[in-house]
Amino acid sequence: MADVPKTDDISRLGLGAQISVLFAIGGLLVSVLLGGTTLVLTRRQLLETRGIAAAAMAVSNATRLSNQLTPESSIEDLPTIVDSLTRIGGSQRIIRVGDDWLVAPEMDRADLPSPLVARLGLRRPGQMLAMVRGEPRFVVGIPLTAFDADYYAISDLSEVERTLDDLSYVLLGTGAIAVTLAALLGSWAASRMLRPLRRVREAAEAIAGGRLDTRLGAQADPDLDRLSDSFNEMARALESRIQRDARFASDVSHELRSPLTTLMAGVGVLESRREELSPRSIIALNLLVADLERFNRLVNDLLEISGFDAGVAALDLTEVGIARFLEVTAANAGAVALRMPDDAHRVVVQADKRRLARIMSNLLDNAGRYGGGATAITLEIDDTLRISVEDDGAGIPVGERSAVFERFFRGSAGGRRTDDGGTGLGLSLVVEDLRLHDGRVWVEDRPDGRRGARFVLQLPLPEGGA
Ligand code: ADP
């Protein structure tokens, strides 16, 4: 069988999960891009505004200082002059007059960025962003050209940083919300997109489960409509092929029936004259009778099987008192031991009695053929109803326990021999008959640990229990 190459090796995630993850990644990228841009632009804007204000203030203060200084002014006069200058919150000043420095209380002249000091040494004003005492600050330096003096203003930018921190928390929060929303949107979109695929899967499962007439409805999307057309086309082809095969088996079996009947009638005549036959002819007749019986069983089983395949097998339901039914079955099978709970007689199920009898006779025949005869029939009733048939033969090897239910499988107990009358179809008919009843069958070891096979039939109990 040609396998369709797998394309989903790229990822072990399902398609729906992949779409959700892609949406979430998209949301994350957009959030990072927008958030990052917003942060950078806001920072630039705030620093620019703060810088312009600080520079303007510094120029104005430097001019006022210059106006109030006289060549006789000494460093002792400076504090009074400086106090009269304008200050904005958190700004500090450092002033040099000659070799003397007037430094704000919590500052040191070494805190001044050296490139700026060097620039002022060339008597040129300057400004720069710098880390002073572990804080980001804006430092403006202005030489007082009329004197041998410099004026430095140091503005605190931690407020700007705090604003930016707050903004980044807000952006982080909205980013997380955006990613979650994108993932949710992705999973909603995925479930919408995958809905048609889910319908295809359900239809394929229904077909695999035997409902061959399952078809997909028309789709709103033209591409999907083509998919559903192709699917329906395939389902139609499959259905007609299976029905053709089933009809073929059924036709062949029907065609074989009349010559078989003639043959059996002829053999019947020979049997009625058995005493007139030579010993060699009697041996040949015995072989012929055994083969004809097997052939007859095979044709009948094939007819039944083809009925299941063509979907025409139907249940003829009646109320069956399961305890009574098993009592009769066990008695007919040669007084096989029957074990069942005391209240088993109140259990009545809706079942096809003919099919139930055929199931039991198949299992009992097999027990006789491969297990030296059934040793017990057990009925157990709890959530379901289980009937088991045990024998003390060789049992069925674990490796064959599902294969024995396949068509024409003849296990190690029956396979090689052709004289046991088996056809290899008995257990597959049991499976089909039980499937019609919504039941199932399996084989297991005997619970008492002794050798032998135990076939268990499970049937559903009617609503509300027995
Ligand atoms: P058939 O009996 O015609 O061969 P079945 O479908 O009834 O076909 O059984 C399939 C195979 O399962 C048998 O050939 C046999 O090998 C195995 N089998 C069935 N019942 C038993 C049993 N009670 N004990 C051992 N083997 C069994």
Short mmCIF file of C-alpha atoms and ligand atoms in Angstrom, two decimals:
data_model
loop_
_atom_site.label_atom_id
_atom_site.label_comp_id
_atom_site.label_asym_id
_atom_site.label_seq_id
_atom_site.Cartn_x
_atom_site.Cartn_y
_atom_site.Cartn_z
CA MET A 1 0.00 0.00 0.00
CA ALA A 2 1.36 3.42 -0.90
CA ASP A 3 1.71 5.62 2.15
CA VAL A 4 1.09 9.33 1.79
CA PRO A 5 4.38 10.98 2.82
CA LYS A 6 4.11 12.65 6.18
CA THR A 7 4.56 16.41 6.01
CA ASP A 8 4.13 17.05 9.71
CA ASP A 9 7.62 15.86 10.65
CA ILE A 10 8.53 19.55 10.99
CA SER A 11 6.65 19.73 14.18
CA ARG A 12 5.10 17.29 16.58
CA LEU A 13 2.37 19.80 17.37
CA GLY A 14 -1.08 19.33 15.90
CA LEU A 15 -2.17 21.70 13.13
CA GLY A 16 -4.54 23.57 15.47
CA ALA A 17 -1.80 24.07 18.07
CA GLN A 18 0.63 25.19 15.36
CA ILE A 19 -1.79 27.86 14.16
CA SER A 20 -2.33 29.08 17.75
CA VAL A 21 1.43 29.23 18.33
CA LEU A 22 1.93 31.16 15.06
CA PHE A 23 -0.75 33.67 16.06
CA ALA A 24 0.85 34.03 19.52
CA ILE A 25 4.29 34.58 17.92
CA GLY A 26 2.74 37.18 15.59
CA GLY A 27 1.13 38.90 18.59
CA LEU A 28 4.46 38.84 20.43
CA LEU A 29 6.35 40.34 17.48
CA VAL A 30 3.80 43.12 17.03
CA SER A 31 3.82 43.85 20.79
CA VAL A 32 7.62 43.92 20.93
CA LEU A 33 7.82 46.16 17.86
CA LEU A 34 5.15 48.60 19.01
CA GLY A 35 6.29 48.56 22.64
CA GLY A 36 9.96 49.00 21.72
CA THR A 37 9.23 51.87 19.31
CA THR A 38 6.98 53.58 21.86
CA LEU A 39 9.65 53.29 24.58
CA VAL A 40 12.47 54.60 22.37
CA LEU A 41 10.43 57.53 21.02
CA THR A 42 9.07 58.48 24.44
CA ARG A 43 12.54 58.33 25.99
CA ARG A 44 13.98 60.51 23.26
CA GLN A 45 11.11 62.97 23.58
CA LEU A 46 11.30 63.21 27.40
CA LEU A 47 15.09 63.59 27.41
CA GLU A 48 14.96 66.24 24.71
CA THR A 49 12.35 68.27 26.57
CA ARG A 50 14.22 67.87 29.84
CA GLY A 51 17.54 68.74 28.16
CA ILE A 52 16.20 71.88 26.52
CA ALA A 53 14.67 73.07 29.80
CA ALA A 54 17.86 72.31 31.76
CA ALA A 55 20.09 74.02 29.17
CA ALA A 56 17.88 77.12 29.06
CA MET A 57 17.85 77.30 32.85
CA ALA A 58 21.63 76.87 32.99
CA VAL A 59 22.24 79.61 30.40
CA SER A 60 19.94 81.98 32.28
CA ASN A 61 21.56 81.19 35.64
CA ALA A 62 25.06 81.46 34.20
CA THR A 63 24.20 84.90 32.77
CA ARG A 64 22.76 86.04 36.10
CA LEU A 65 25.80 84.73 37.94
CA SER A 66 28.09 86.46 35.52
CA ASN A 67 26.17 89.74 36.01
CA GLN A 68 26.42 89.54 39.78
CA LEU A 69 30.07 88.60 39.97
CA THR A 70 32.67 91.34 40.13
CA PRO A 71 36.42 90.91 39.76
CA GLU A 72 36.57 91.40 43.54
CA SER A 73 34.04 88.67 44.29
CA SER A 74 35.52 85.84 46.31
CA ILE A 75 34.30 82.28 46.77
CA GLU A 76 32.73 83.36 50.10
CA ASP A 77 30.28 85.62 48.22
CA LEU A 78 29.10 82.87 45.97
CA PRO A 79 26.53 81.08 48.23
CA THR A 80 24.48 84.26 48.57
CA ILE A 81 24.55 84.83 44.83
CA VAL A 82 23.81 81.19 44.07
CA ASP A 83 20.80 81.15 46.40
CA SER A 84 19.21 83.84 44.31
CA LEU A 85 19.46 81.73 41.13
CA THR A 86 16.53 79.73 39.81
CA ARG A 87 16.47 75.95 40.51
CA ILE A 88 14.39 73.17 39.20
CA GLY A 89 13.63 70.15 41.35
CA GLY A 90 16.57 67.81 41.88
CA SER A 91 19.14 70.02 40.07
CA GLN A 92 22.55 70.69 41.60
CA ARG A 93 25.25 73.22 40.86
CA ILE A 94 29.00 73.22 40.84
CA ILE A 95 30.84 76.49 40.31
CA ARG A 96 34.53 77.13 39.78
CA VAL A 97 36.02 80.51 40.40
CA GLY A 98 39.76 80.53 39.81
CA ASP A 99 41.08 77.57 41.75
CA ASP A 100 38.17 77.52 44.14
CA TRP A 101 35.14 75.34 43.77
CA LEU A 102 31.66 75.76 45.19
CA VAL A 103 30.15 72.26 45.19
CA ALA A 104 26.58 71.26 46.04
CA PRO A 105 26.39 69.33 49.34
CA GLU A 106 25.95 65.79 48.00
CA MET A 107 28.25 66.29 45.02
CA ASP A 108 31.95 66.28 44.36
CA ARG A 109 33.83 68.02 41.58
CA ALA A 110 35.14 64.61 40.54
CA ASP A 111 31.52 63.76 39.70
CA LEU A 112 31.68 66.07 36.69
CA PRO A 113 32.18 64.13 33.44
CA SER A 114 35.78 64.78 32.38
CA PRO A 115 35.03 65.35 28.63
CA LEU A 116 32.76 68.22 29.65
CA VAL A 117 35.33 69.67 32.06
CA ALA A 118 37.91 69.44 29.28
CA ARG A 119 35.59 71.24 26.89
CA LEU A 120 35.00 74.03 29.36
CA GLY A 121 38.76 74.21 29.79
CA LEU A 122 38.75 75.34 26.14
CA ARG A 123 36.17 77.94 27.20
CA ARG A 124 33.42 76.28 25.24
CA PRO A 125 29.99 75.47 26.69
CA GLY A 126 28.72 71.87 26.53
CA GLN A 127 26.07 69.47 27.71
CA MET A 128 25.89 65.70 28.04
CA LEU A 129 24.03 62.73 29.51
CA ALA A 130 26.14 60.95 32.13
CA MET A 131 25.89 58.54 35.04
CA VAL A 132 26.63 60.56 38.15
CA ARG A 133 26.65 58.72 41.48
CA GLY A 134 24.85 55.79 39.86
CA GLU A 135 22.00 57.94 38.53
CA PRO A 136 21.41 59.18 34.99
CA ARG A 137 21.91 62.96 34.93
CA PHE A 138 21.95 65.74 32.40
CA VAL A 139 25.04 67.95 32.92
CA VAL A 140 25.35 71.43 31.38
CA GLY A 141 28.58 73.37 31.61
CA ILE A 142 28.93 77.07 30.74
CA PRO A 143 32.20 79.05 30.99
CA LEU A 144 31.72 82.55 32.41
CA THR A 145 33.87 84.25 29.82
CA ALA A 146 34.28 87.56 31.69
CA PHE A 147 35.90 85.75 34.63
CA ASP A 148 38.07 82.75 35.19
CA ALA A 149 34.95 80.81 36.26
CA ASP A 150 32.69 77.96 35.13
CA TYR A 151 29.09 77.18 35.91
CA TYR A 152 27.84 73.55 35.90
CA ALA A 153 24.21 72.51 36.37
CA ILE A 154 23.44 68.87 37.02
CA SER A 155 19.79 67.83 36.49
CA ASP A 156 18.41 64.64 37.94
CA LEU A 157 16.80 62.40 35.31
CA SER A 158 15.60 59.64 37.64
CA GLU A 159 12.05 60.97 37.28
CA VAL A 160 12.29 60.44 33.52
CA GLU A 161 13.64 56.93 34.13
CA ARG A 162 10.79 56.21 36.55
CA THR A 163 8.25 57.37 33.97
CA LEU A 164 9.93 55.13 31.40
CA ASP A 165 9.92 52.21 33.86
CA ASP A 166 6.19 52.70 34.50
CA LEU A 167 5.59 52.91 30.77
CA SER A 168 7.53 49.70 30.14
CA TYR A 169 5.47 47.84 32.80
CA VAL A 170 2.28 49.03 31.12
CA LEU A 171 3.64 47.97 27.71
CA LEU A 172 4.69 44.58 29.12
CA GLY A 173 1.20 44.03 30.57
CA THR A 174 -0.58 45.03 27.37
CA GLY A 175 1.92 42.91 25.39
CA ALA A 176 1.08 39.83 27.52
CA ILE A 177 -2.64 40.50 27.05
CA ALA A 178 -2.10 40.94 23.29
CA VAL A 179 -0.17 37.63 23.07
CA THR A 180 -2.88 35.78 25.02
CA LEU A 181 -5.60 37.30 22.87
CA ALA A 182 -3.65 36.39 19.72
CA ALA A 183 -3.27 32.78 20.91
CA LEU A 184 -7.00 32.60 21.69
CA LEU A 185 -7.80 34.12 18.32
CA GLY A 186 -5.47 31.57 16.72
CA SER A 187 -7.15 28.65 18.44
CA TRP A 188 -10.60 29.97 17.44
CA ALA A 189 -9.43 30.45 13.84
CA ALA A 190 -7.81 27.00 13.87
CA SER A 191 -10.95 25.31 15.12
CA ARG A 192 -12.94 27.09 12.38
CA MET A 193 -10.40 26.16 9.73
CA LEU A 194 -10.14 22.57 10.92
CA ARG A 195 -13.88 22.02 11.19
CA PRO A 196 -14.16 20.71 7.60
CA LEU A 197 -11.17 18.42 8.22
CA ARG A 198 -12.86 17.12 11.37
CA ARG A 199 -15.95 16.31 9.28
CA VAL A 200 -13.76 14.46 6.78
CA ARG A 201 -12.18 12.51 9.64
CA GLU A 202 -15.57 11.64 11.14
CA ALA A 203 -16.85 10.54 7.75
CA ALA A 204 -13.72 8.41 7.15
CA GLU A 205 -14.17 6.82 10.58
CA ALA A 206 -17.82 6.11 9.83
CA ILE A 207 -16.86 4.45 6.54
CA ALA A 208 -14.14 2.43 8.29
CA GLY A 209 -16.77 1.41 10.85
CA GLY A 210 -18.91 -0.06 8.07
CA ARG A 211 -21.30 2.81 7.28
CA LEU A 212 -20.33 2.82 3.63
CA ASP A 213 -23.08 5.22 2.57
CA THR A 214 -21.58 8.09 4.62
CA ARG A 215 -21.05 11.24 2.49
CA LEU A 216 -19.87 14.79 3.14
CA GLY A 217 -22.30 17.67 2.65
CA ALA A 218 -21.64 20.67 0.36
CA GLN A 219 -19.05 23.14 1.69
CA ALA A 220 -19.27 26.94 1.63
CA ASP A 221 -15.68 27.30 0.42
CA PRO A 222 -15.02 26.28 -3.24
CA ASP A 223 -11.64 24.68 -2.37
CA LEU A 224 -13.21 22.62 0.39
CA ASP A 225 -16.08 21.78 -1.90
CA ARG A 226 -13.59 20.13 -4.26
CA LEU A 227 -12.14 18.18 -1.32
CA SER A 228 -15.57 17.00 -0.26
CA ASP A 229 -16.43 16.07 -3.89
CA SER A 230 -13.25 13.99 -4.16
CA PHE A 231 -13.92 12.39 -0.79
CA ASN A 232 -17.48 11.50 -1.77
CA GLU A 233 -16.24 10.16 -5.10
CA MET A 234 -13.74 7.95 -3.27
CA ALA A 235 -16.41 6.78 -0.80
CA ARG A 236 -18.79 5.95 -3.68
CA ALA A 237 -16.07 3.98 -5.48
CA LEU A 238 -15.21 2.13 -2.28
CA GLU A 239 -18.83 1.35 -1.53
CA SER A 240 -19.54 0.03 -5.01
CA ARG A 241 -16.32 -2.01 -5.00
CA ILE A 242 -17.11 -3.59 -1.63
CA GLN A 243 -20.66 -4.29 -2.69
CA ARG A 244 -19.41 -5.79 -5.96
CA ASP A 245 -17.01 -8.05 -4.05
CA ALA A 246 -19.73 -9.01 -1.58
CA ARG A 247 -22.15 -9.72 -4.46
CA PHE A 248 -19.49 -11.80 -6.16
CA ALA A 249 -18.96 -14.00 -3.08
CA SER A 250 -22.71 -14.26 -2.61
CA ASP A 251 -23.31 -15.06 -6.33
CA VAL A 252 -20.58 -17.69 -6.33
CA SER A 253 -22.00 -19.30 -3.18
CA HIS A 254 -25.51 -19.28 -4.69
CA GLU A 255 -24.22 -20.78 -7.92
CA LEU A 256 -22.45 -23.53 -5.98
CA ARG A 257 -25.53 -24.41 -4.01
CA SER A 258 -27.51 -26.26 -6.67
CA PRO A 259 -24.67 -28.55 -7.87
CA LEU A 260 -23.87 -29.09 -4.19
CA THR A 261 -27.44 -30.14 -3.50
CA THR A 262 -27.30 -32.53 -6.46
CA LEU A 263 -24.00 -33.92 -5.22
CA MET A 264 -25.37 -34.40 -1.72
CA ALA A 265 -28.46 -36.12 -3.06
CA GLY A 266 -26.21 -38.43 -5.13
CA VAL A 267 -24.03 -39.19 -2.12
CA GLY A 268 -27.22 -39.82 -0.11
CA VAL A 269 -28.20 -42.50 -2.63
CA LEU A 270 -24.73 -44.07 -2.36
CA GLU A 271 -24.97 -44.01 1.43
CA SER A 272 -28.30 -45.82 1.37
CA ARG A 273 -26.53 -48.59 -0.56
CA ARG A 274 -23.43 -48.58 1.57
CA GLU A 275 -23.62 -52.33 2.28
CA GLU A 276 -23.45 -53.09 -1.42
CA LEU A 277 -20.15 -51.22 -1.76
CA SER A 278 -16.68 -52.71 -1.57
CA PRO A 279 -14.53 -51.70 1.48
CA ARG A 280 -12.39 -49.39 -0.73
CA SER A 281 -15.49 -47.68 -2.09
CA ILE A 282 -16.79 -47.20 1.47
CA ILE A 283 -13.54 -45.44 2.42
CA ALA A 284 -13.85 -43.22 -0.66
CA LEU A 285 -17.52 -42.54 0.17
CA ASN A 286 -16.63 -41.56 3.76
CA LEU A 287 -14.03 -39.10 2.49
CA LEU A 288 -16.53 -37.72 -0.01
CA VAL A 289 -19.20 -37.29 2.68
CA ALA A 290 -16.78 -35.47 5.03
CA ASP A 291 -15.57 -33.15 2.28
CA LEU A 292 -19.09 -32.48 1.05
CA GLU A 293 -20.21 -31.55 4.56
CA ARG A 294 -17.27 -29.19 4.94
CA PHE A 295 -17.95 -27.77 1.48
CA ASN A 296 -21.61 -27.28 2.34
CA ARG A 297 -20.67 -25.49 5.59
CA LEU A 298 -18.18 -23.31 3.73
CA VAL A 299 -20.78 -22.26 1.14
CA ASN A 300 -23.34 -21.49 3.87
CA ASP A 301 -20.77 -19.50 5.89
CA LEU A 302 -19.72 -17.60 2.76
CA LEU A 303 -23.33 -16.71 2.04
CA GLU A 304 -23.72 -15.40 5.59
CA ILE A 305 -20.45 -13.43 5.45
CA SER A 306 -21.37 -11.84 2.12
CA GLY A 307 -24.66 -10.76 3.71
CA PHE A 308 -22.69 -8.88 6.38
CA ASP A 309 -20.40 -7.34 3.76
CA ALA A 310 -23.28 -6.16 1.63
CA GLY A 311 -24.82 -4.61 4.75
CA VAL A 312 -28.02 -6.63 4.36
CA ALA A 313 -27.62 -8.68 7.55
CA ALA A 314 -30.31 -7.53 9.95
CA LEU A 315 -31.31 -8.47 13.46
CA ASP A 316 -34.57 -10.24 14.13
CA LEU A 317 -34.91 -9.11 17.73
CA THR A 318 -37.00 -10.92 20.30
CA GLU A 319 -36.93 -11.05 24.08
CA VAL A 320 -34.54 -13.79 25.14
CA GLY A 321 -34.45 -15.11 28.72
CA ILE A 322 -30.71 -15.60 28.76
CA ALA A 323 -30.59 -18.15 31.62
CA ARG A 324 -33.19 -20.41 29.99
CA PHE A 325 -31.45 -20.05 26.63
CA LEU A 326 -28.12 -21.16 28.14
CA GLU A 327 -29.74 -24.08 29.99
CA VAL A 328 -31.08 -25.43 26.71
CA THR A 329 -27.74 -24.78 24.93
CA ALA A 330 -25.73 -26.56 27.66
CA ALA A 331 -28.11 -29.50 27.70
CA ASN A 332 -27.98 -29.88 23.88
CA ALA A 333 -24.18 -29.72 23.99
CA GLY A 334 -24.09 -32.88 26.10
CA ALA A 335 -24.78 -31.63 29.61
CA VAL A 336 -21.94 -29.11 29.75
CA ALA A 337 -21.61 -27.57 33.24
CA LEU A 338 -23.44 -24.24 33.46
CA ARG A 339 -22.51 -21.62 36.07
CA MET A 340 -24.63 -18.53 36.56
CA PRO A 341 -25.74 -16.16 39.30
CA ASP A 342 -28.88 -17.03 41.31
CA ASP A 343 -30.89 -14.13 39.93
CA ALA A 344 -29.92 -14.87 36.30
CA HIS A 345 -33.47 -15.89 35.43
CA ARG A 346 -34.74 -12.32 35.69
CA VAL A 347 -32.38 -11.19 32.89
CA VAL A 348 -34.15 -10.72 29.58
CA VAL A 349 -32.30 -9.22 26.62
CA GLN A 350 -33.37 -8.10 23.19
CA ALA A 351 -31.46 -10.37 20.83
CA ASP A 352 -31.65 -12.34 17.61
CA LYS A 353 -32.14 -15.86 18.98
CA ARG A 354 -31.06 -17.59 15.77
CA ARG A 355 -27.78 -15.66 15.72
CA LEU A 356 -27.19 -16.19 19.46
CA ALA A 357 -27.69 -19.94 18.95
CA ARG A 358 -25.27 -19.88 16.02
CA ILE A 359 -22.65 -18.03 18.08
CA MET A 360 -22.93 -20.61 20.89
CA SER A 361 -22.90 -23.54 18.51
CA ASN A 362 -19.76 -22.18 16.78
CA LEU A 363 -17.94 -21.84 20.11
CA LEU A 364 -19.10 -25.23 21.37
CA ASP A 365 -18.19 -26.90 18.03
CA ASN A 366 -14.71 -25.34 18.25
CA ALA A 367 -14.34 -26.48 21.87
CA GLY A 368 -15.25 -29.95 20.68
CA ARG A 369 -12.96 -29.82 17.65
CA TYR A 370 -9.87 -28.21 19.21
CA GLY A 371 -10.33 -28.48 22.98
CA GLY A 372 -11.66 -31.96 23.58
CA GLY A 373 -15.14 -30.61 24.36
CA ALA A 374 -16.45 -27.66 26.36
CA THR A 375 -15.95 -28.00 30.12
CA ALA A 376 -18.15 -25.12 31.27
CA ILE A 377 -20.42 -22.31 30.18
CA THR A 378 -20.44 -19.33 32.56
CA LEU A 379 -22.81 -16.39 32.72
CA GLU A 380 -21.70 -13.22 34.52
CA ILE A 381 -23.84 -10.13 34.90
CA ASP A 382 -22.69 -6.69 36.10
CA ASP A 383 -22.57 -3.60 33.86
CA THR A 384 -22.66 -5.91 30.88
CA LEU A 385 -23.56 -9.48 30.26
CA ARG A 386 -20.76 -11.96 29.63
CA ILE A 387 -21.07 -15.54 28.50
CA SER A 388 -17.90 -17.62 28.43
CA VAL A 389 -17.20 -21.02 26.98
CA GLU A 390 -14.22 -22.93 28.38
CA ASP A 391 -12.44 -26.07 27.31
CA ASP A 392 -9.36 -27.87 28.55
CA GLY A 393 -7.61 -28.23 25.20
CA ALA A 394 -4.26 -26.73 24.25
CA GLY A 395 -5.64 -23.17 24.40
CA ILE A 396 -4.75 -20.46 21.92
CA PRO A 397 -1.23 -18.98 21.85
CA VAL A 398 -1.20 -15.30 22.87
CA GLY A 399 0.11 -14.30 19.42
CA GLU A 400 -2.93 -15.87 17.69
CA ARG A 401 -5.62 -14.48 19.98
CA SER A 402 -6.77 -11.72 17.68
CA ALA A 403 -5.93 -13.52 14.42
CA VAL A 404 -8.31 -16.41 15.20
CA PHE A 405 -11.20 -13.99 14.62
CA GLU A 406 -10.01 -13.18 11.09
CA ARG A 407 -11.54 -14.79 8.04
CA PHE A 408 -10.00 -18.05 6.86
CA PHE A 409 -7.51 -18.05 9.72
CA ARG A 410 -6.76 -21.58 10.74
CA GLY A 411 -4.59 -21.49 13.82
CA SER A 412 -1.93 -23.91 14.95
CA ALA A 413 -4.71 -26.07 16.43
CA GLY A 414 -6.68 -26.36 13.16
CA GLY A 415 -4.64 -24.88 10.33
CA ARG A 416 -2.70 -27.76 8.89
CA ARG A 417 -5.45 -30.32 9.19
CA THR A 418 -8.17 -30.55 6.61
CA ASP A 419 -10.08 -33.41 8.17
CA ASP A 420 -11.53 -31.49 11.12
CA GLY A 421 -14.35 -29.97 9.06
CA GLY A 422 -13.24 -26.40 9.87
CA THR A 423 -13.55 -23.60 7.34
CA GLY A 424 -11.78 -20.75 9.15
CA LEU A 425 -14.98 -18.67 9.02
CA GLY A 426 -16.71 -19.72 12.25
CA LEU A 427 -15.18 -17.15 14.60
CA SER A 428 -15.42 -14.32 12.06
CA LEU A 429 -19.17 -15.02 11.89
CA VAL A 430 -19.26 -14.85 15.69
CA VAL A 431 -17.60 -11.41 15.52
CA GLU A 432 -20.10 -10.16 12.90
CA ASP A 433 -23.13 -11.55 14.76
CA LEU A 434 -21.97 -9.91 17.97
CA ARG A 435 -21.22 -6.61 16.24
CA LEU A 436 -24.84 -6.50 15.10
CA HIS A 437 -25.77 -6.82 18.78
CA ASP A 438 -23.28 -4.08 19.80
CA GLY A 439 -21.32 -6.79 21.56
CA ARG A 440 -17.80 -8.15 21.25
CA VAL A 441 -15.84 -11.35 21.73
CA TRP A 442 -12.33 -12.21 22.86
CA VAL A 443 -10.32 -15.18 24.00
CA GLU A 444 -8.31 -15.40 27.22
CA ASP A 445 -6.70 -17.86 29.62
CA ARG A 446 -8.91 -19.83 31.93
CA PRO A 447 -9.34 -17.96 35.23
CA ASP A 448 -8.54 -21.10 37.27
CA GLY A 449 -5.07 -21.13 35.68
CA ARG A 450 -5.57 -24.53 34.02
CA ARG A 451 -4.74 -25.03 30.36
CA GLY A 452 -7.47 -24.50 27.80
CA ALA A 453 -9.22 -21.65 25.99
CA ARG A 454 -11.93 -19.38 27.36
CA PHE A 455 -13.98 -17.49 24.76
CA VAL A 456 -15.90 -14.57 26.26
CA LEU A 457 -18.94 -12.94 24.60
CA GLN A 458 -19.97 -9.56 25.89
CA LEU A 459 -23.42 -8.13 25.26
CA PRO A 460 -24.81 -4.80 26.44
CA LEU A 461 -27.56 -4.92 29.05
CA PRO A 462 -30.84 -3.16 28.30
CA GLU A 463 -31.20 0.46 29.60
CA GLY A 464 -31.70 0.52 33.37
CA GLY A 465 -30.00 -2.87 33.84
CA ALA A 466 -31.53 -6.28 33.80
P1 ADP B 1 -12.42 -23.20 11.98
O1 ADP B 1 -12.85 -23.78 13.27
O2 ADP B 1 -13.37 -23.48 10.90
O3 ADP B 1 -11.01 -23.45 11.64
P2 ADP B 1 -12.80 -20.75 13.32
O4 ADP B 1 -12.87 -19.36 12.84
O5 ADP B 1 -13.95 -21.27 14.11
O6 ADP B 1 -12.50 -21.64 12.10
O7 ADP B 1 -11.49 -20.92 14.19
C1 ADP B 1 -10.28 -20.42 13.71
C2 ADP B 1 -9.10 -21.09 14.40
O8 ADP B 1 -9.12 -20.78 15.81
C3 ADP B 1 -9.16 -22.59 14.36
O9 ADP B 1 -8.59 -23.06 13.17
C4 ADP B 1 -8.34 -22.98 15.57
O10 ADP B 1 -6.97 -22.99 15.25
C5 ADP B 1 -8.56 -21.86 16.54
N1 ADP B 1 -9.53 -22.20 17.60
C6 ADP B 1 -10.84 -21.91 17.63
N2 ADP B 1 -11.41 -22.37 18.77
C7 ADP B 1 -10.41 -22.95 19.47
C8 ADP B 1 -10.35 -23.62 20.74
N3 ADP B 1 -11.43 -23.77 21.52
N4 ADP B 1 -9.14 -24.09 21.15
C9 ADP B 1 -8.05 -23.94 20.39
N5 ADP B 1 -8.05 -23.33 19.19
C10 ADP B 1 -9.20 -22.86 18.73
#
